[in-house]
């Protein structure tokens, strides 16, 4: 009977593996973190609250087989001092991509609120690698509710950055700009 001492697992080898693997994994943990800050984590001072949802939204029914063609919808609630933006966004992979708010800012001089919605690789968003991705286009509804500090903005501009492999930079931009009138 022959044994190979290199294949033998001992307590000493298990302890080495238990120490070396976490240390080497810790050294590269930063590779999986998001490189871009989430604009909903650092709201402009004019915005009190923000709520974002995507996927299955009960107020929005979509045809799963037809890509979106409408501009994002913008609504105002003067009693609650809220702005609502909703739409349907196309993204590159149903298994590895997620819809996200890319930018959110408020221009005081023009009293204008800008919001941009797009897609991101979910591994970058969650900080975890998700493995292999499907190569399909998917589209899902999203909604953003913004509560403002004092008054509603004069203008709201909503930009959607859809994944589109036929475009030079793989992005098709759809914009809606609406003025608020009391």
JSON list of N, CA and C in Angstrom, two decimals, residues 70-74 114-116 142 156-162 172-178:
[
{"chain": "A", "resi": 70, "resn": "UNK", "atom": "N", "xyz": [-41.52, 54.28, -24.89]},
{"chain": "A", "resi": 70, "resn": "UNK", "atom": "CA", "xyz": [-42.03, 55.53, -24.32]},
{"chain": "A", "resi": 70, "resn": "UNK", "atom": "C", "xyz": [-40.94, 56.27, -23.56]},
{"chain": "A", "resi": 71, "resn": "UNK", "atom": "N", "xyz": [-41.15, 57.57, -23.43]},
{"chain": "A", "resi": 71, "resn": "UNK", "atom": "CA", "xyz": [-40.28, 58.38, -22.58]},
{"chain": "A", "resi": 71, "resn": "UNK", "atom": "C", "xyz": [-40.65, 58.12, -21.13]},
{"chain": "A", "resi": 72, "resn": "UNK", "atom": "N", "xyz": [-39.74, 58.39, -20.18]},
{"chain": "A", "resi": 72, "resn": "UNK", "atom": "CA", "xyz": [-40.11, 58.23, -18.78]},
{"chain": "A", "resi": 72, "resn": "UNK", "atom": "C", "xyz": [-41.25, 59.18, -18.42]},
{"chain": "A", "resi": 73, "resn": "UNK", "atom": "N", "xyz": [-42.10, 58.74, -17.52]},
{"chain": "A", "resi": 73, "resn": "UNK", "atom": "CA", "xyz": [-43.25, 59.53, -17.08]},
{"chain": "A", "resi": 73, "resn": "UNK", "atom": "C", "xyz": [-42.86, 60.31, -15.83]},
{"chain": "A", "resi": 74, "resn": "UNK", "atom": "N", "xyz": [-43.17, 61.60, -15.82]},
{"chain": "A", "resi": 74, "resn": "UNK", "atom": "CA", "xyz": [-42.86, 62.46, -14.68]},
{"chain": "A", "resi": 74, "resn": "UNK", "atom": "C", "xyz": [-44.17, 63.03, -14.15]},
{"chain": "A", "resi": 114, "resn": "UNK", "atom": "N", "xyz": [-32.48, 67.03, -12.00]},
{"chain": "A", "resi": 114, "resn": "UNK", "atom": "CA", "xyz": [-32.01, 66.09, -13.02]},
{"chain": "A", "resi": 114, "resn": "UNK", "atom": "C", "xyz": [-31.90, 64.71, -12.40]},
{"chain": "A", "resi": 115, "resn": "UNK", "atom": "N", "xyz": [-32.45, 63.72, -13.09]},
{"chain": "A", "resi": 115, "resn": "UNK", "atom": "CA", "xyz": [-32.32, 62.34, -12.64]},
{"chain": "A", "resi": 115, "resn": "UNK", "atom": "C", "xyz": [-31.99, 61.47, -13.84]},
{"chain": "A", "resi": 116, "resn": "UNK", "atom": "N", "xyz": [-31.04, 60.57, -13.66]},
{"chain": "A", "resi": 116, "resn": "UNK", "atom": "CA", "xyz": [-30.62, 59.67, -14.72]},
{"chain": "A", "resi": 116, "resn": "UNK", "atom": "C", "xyz": [-30.70, 58.23, -14.21]},
{"chain": "A", "resi": 142, "resn": "UNK", "atom": "N", "xyz": [-39.33, 50.61, -13.61]},
{"chain": "A", "resi": 142, "resn": "UNK", "atom": "CA", "xyz": [-38.69, 51.19, -12.42]},
{"chain": "A", "resi": 142, "resn": "UNK", "atom": "C", "xyz": [-39.54, 52.38, -11.98]},
{"chain": "A", "resi": 156, "resn": "UNK", "atom": "N", "xyz": [-38.20, 69.29, -14.29]},
{"chain": "A", "resi": 156, "resn": "UNK", "atom": "CA", "xyz": [-37.63, 67.98, -13.98]},
{"chain": "A", "resi": 156, "resn": "UNK", "atom": "C", "xyz": [-37.21, 67.36, -15.32]},
{"chain": "A", "resi": 157, "resn": "UNK", "atom": "N", "xyz": [-35.96, 66.90, -15.34]},
{"chain": "A", "resi": 157, "resn": "UNK", "atom": "CA", "xyz": [-35.44, 66.22, -16.52]},
{"chain": "A", "resi": 157, "resn": "UNK", "atom": "C", "xyz": [-35.06, 64.80, -16.14]},
{"chain": "A", "resi": 158, "resn": "UNK", "atom": "N", "xyz": [-35.70, 63.83, -16.80]},
{"chain": "A", "resi": 158, "resn": "UNK", "atom": "CA", "xyz": [-35.43, 62.41, -16.55]},
{"chain": "A", "resi": 158, "resn": "UNK", "atom": "C", "xyz": [-34.76, 61.83, -17.78]},
{"chain": "A", "resi": 159, "resn": "UNK", "atom": "N", "xyz": [-33.63, 61.16, -17.56]},
{"chain": "A", "resi": 159, "resn": "UNK", "atom": "CA", "xyz": [-32.85, 60.55, -18.65]},
{"chain": "A", "resi": 159, "resn": "UNK", "atom": "C", "xyz": [-32.75, 59.05, -18.38]},
{"chain": "A", "resi": 160, "resn": "UNK", "atom": "N", "xyz": [-33.07, 58.27, -19.42]},
{"chain": "A", "resi": 160, "resn": "UNK", "atom": "CA", "xyz": [-32.90, 56.82, -19.35]},
{"chain": "A", "resi": 160, "resn": "UNK", "atom": "C", "xyz": [-31.76, 56.42, -20.27]},
{"chain": "A", "resi": 161, "resn": "UNK", "atom": "N", "xyz": [-30.84, 55.62, -19.76]},
{"chain": "A", "resi": 161, "resn": "UNK", "atom": "CA", "xyz": [-29.73, 55.09, -20.54]},
{"chain": "A", "resi": 161, "resn": "UNK", "atom": "C", "xyz": [-29.96, 53.60, -20.76]},
{"chain": "A", "resi": 162, "resn": "UNK", "atom": "N", "xyz": [-30.59, 53.27, -21.90]},
{"chain": "A", "resi": 162, "resn": "UNK", "atom": "CA", "xyz": [-30.93, 51.90, -22.25]},
{"chain": "A", "resi": 162, "resn": "UNK", "atom": "C", "xyz": [-29.72, 51.20, -22.87]},
{"chain": "A", "resi": 172, "resn": "UNK", "atom": "N", "xyz": [-28.61, 53.73, -25.71]},
{"chain": "A", "resi": 172, "resn": "UNK", "atom": "CA", "xyz": [-29.63, 54.55, -26.35]},
{"chain": "A", "resi": 172, "resn": "UNK", "atom": "C", "xyz": [-30.22, 55.43, -25.26]},
{"chain": "A", "resi": 173, "resn": "UNK", "atom": "N", "xyz": [-30.18, 56.74, -25.47]},
{"chain": "A", "resi": 173, "resn": "UNK", "atom": "CA", "xyz": [-30.62, 57.69, -24.46]},
{"chain": "A", "resi": 173, "resn": "UNK", "atom": "C", "xyz": [-32.03, 58.17, -24.80]},
{"chain": "A", "resi": 174, "resn": "UNK", "atom": "N", "xyz": [-32.91, 58.13, -23.79]},
{"chain": "A", "resi": 174, "resn": "UNK", "atom": "CA", "xyz": [-34.28, 58.64, -23.92]},
{"chain": "A", "resi": 174, "resn": "UNK", "atom": "C", "xyz": [-34.47, 59.68, -22.82]},
{"chain": "A", "resi": 175, "resn": "UNK", "atom": "N", "xyz": [-34.92, 60.89, -23.21]},
{"chain": "A", "resi": 175, "resn": "UNK", "atom": "CA", "xyz": [-35.04, 61.98, -22.25]},
{"chain": "A", "resi": 175, "resn": "UNK", "atom": "C", "xyz": [-36.46, 62.55, -22.26]},
{"chain": "A", "resi": 176, "resn": "UNK", "atom": "N", "xyz": [-36.93, 62.91, -21.08]},
{"chain": "A", "resi": 176, "resn": "UNK", "atom": "CA", "xyz": [-38.19, 63.64, -20.95]},
{"chain": "A", "resi": 176, "resn": "UNK", "atom": "C", "xyz": [-37.93, 64.81, -20.02]},
{"chain": "A", "resi": 177, "resn": "UNK", "atom": "N", "xyz": [-38.37, 65.97, -20.44]},
{"chain": "A", "resi": 177, "resn": "UNK", "atom": "CA", "xyz": [-38.18, 67.20, -19.65]},
{"chain": "A", "resi": 177, "resn": "UNK", "atom": "C", "xyz": [-39.55, 67.85, -19.53]},
{"chain": "A", "resi": 178, "resn": "UNK", "atom": "N", "xyz": [-39.96, 68.10, -18.31]},
{"chain": "A", "resi": 178, "resn": "UNK", "atom": "CA", "xyz": [-41.31, 68.66, -18.09]},
{"chain": "A", "resi": 178, "resn": "UNK", "atom": "C", "xyz": [-41.22, 69.81, -17.10]}
]
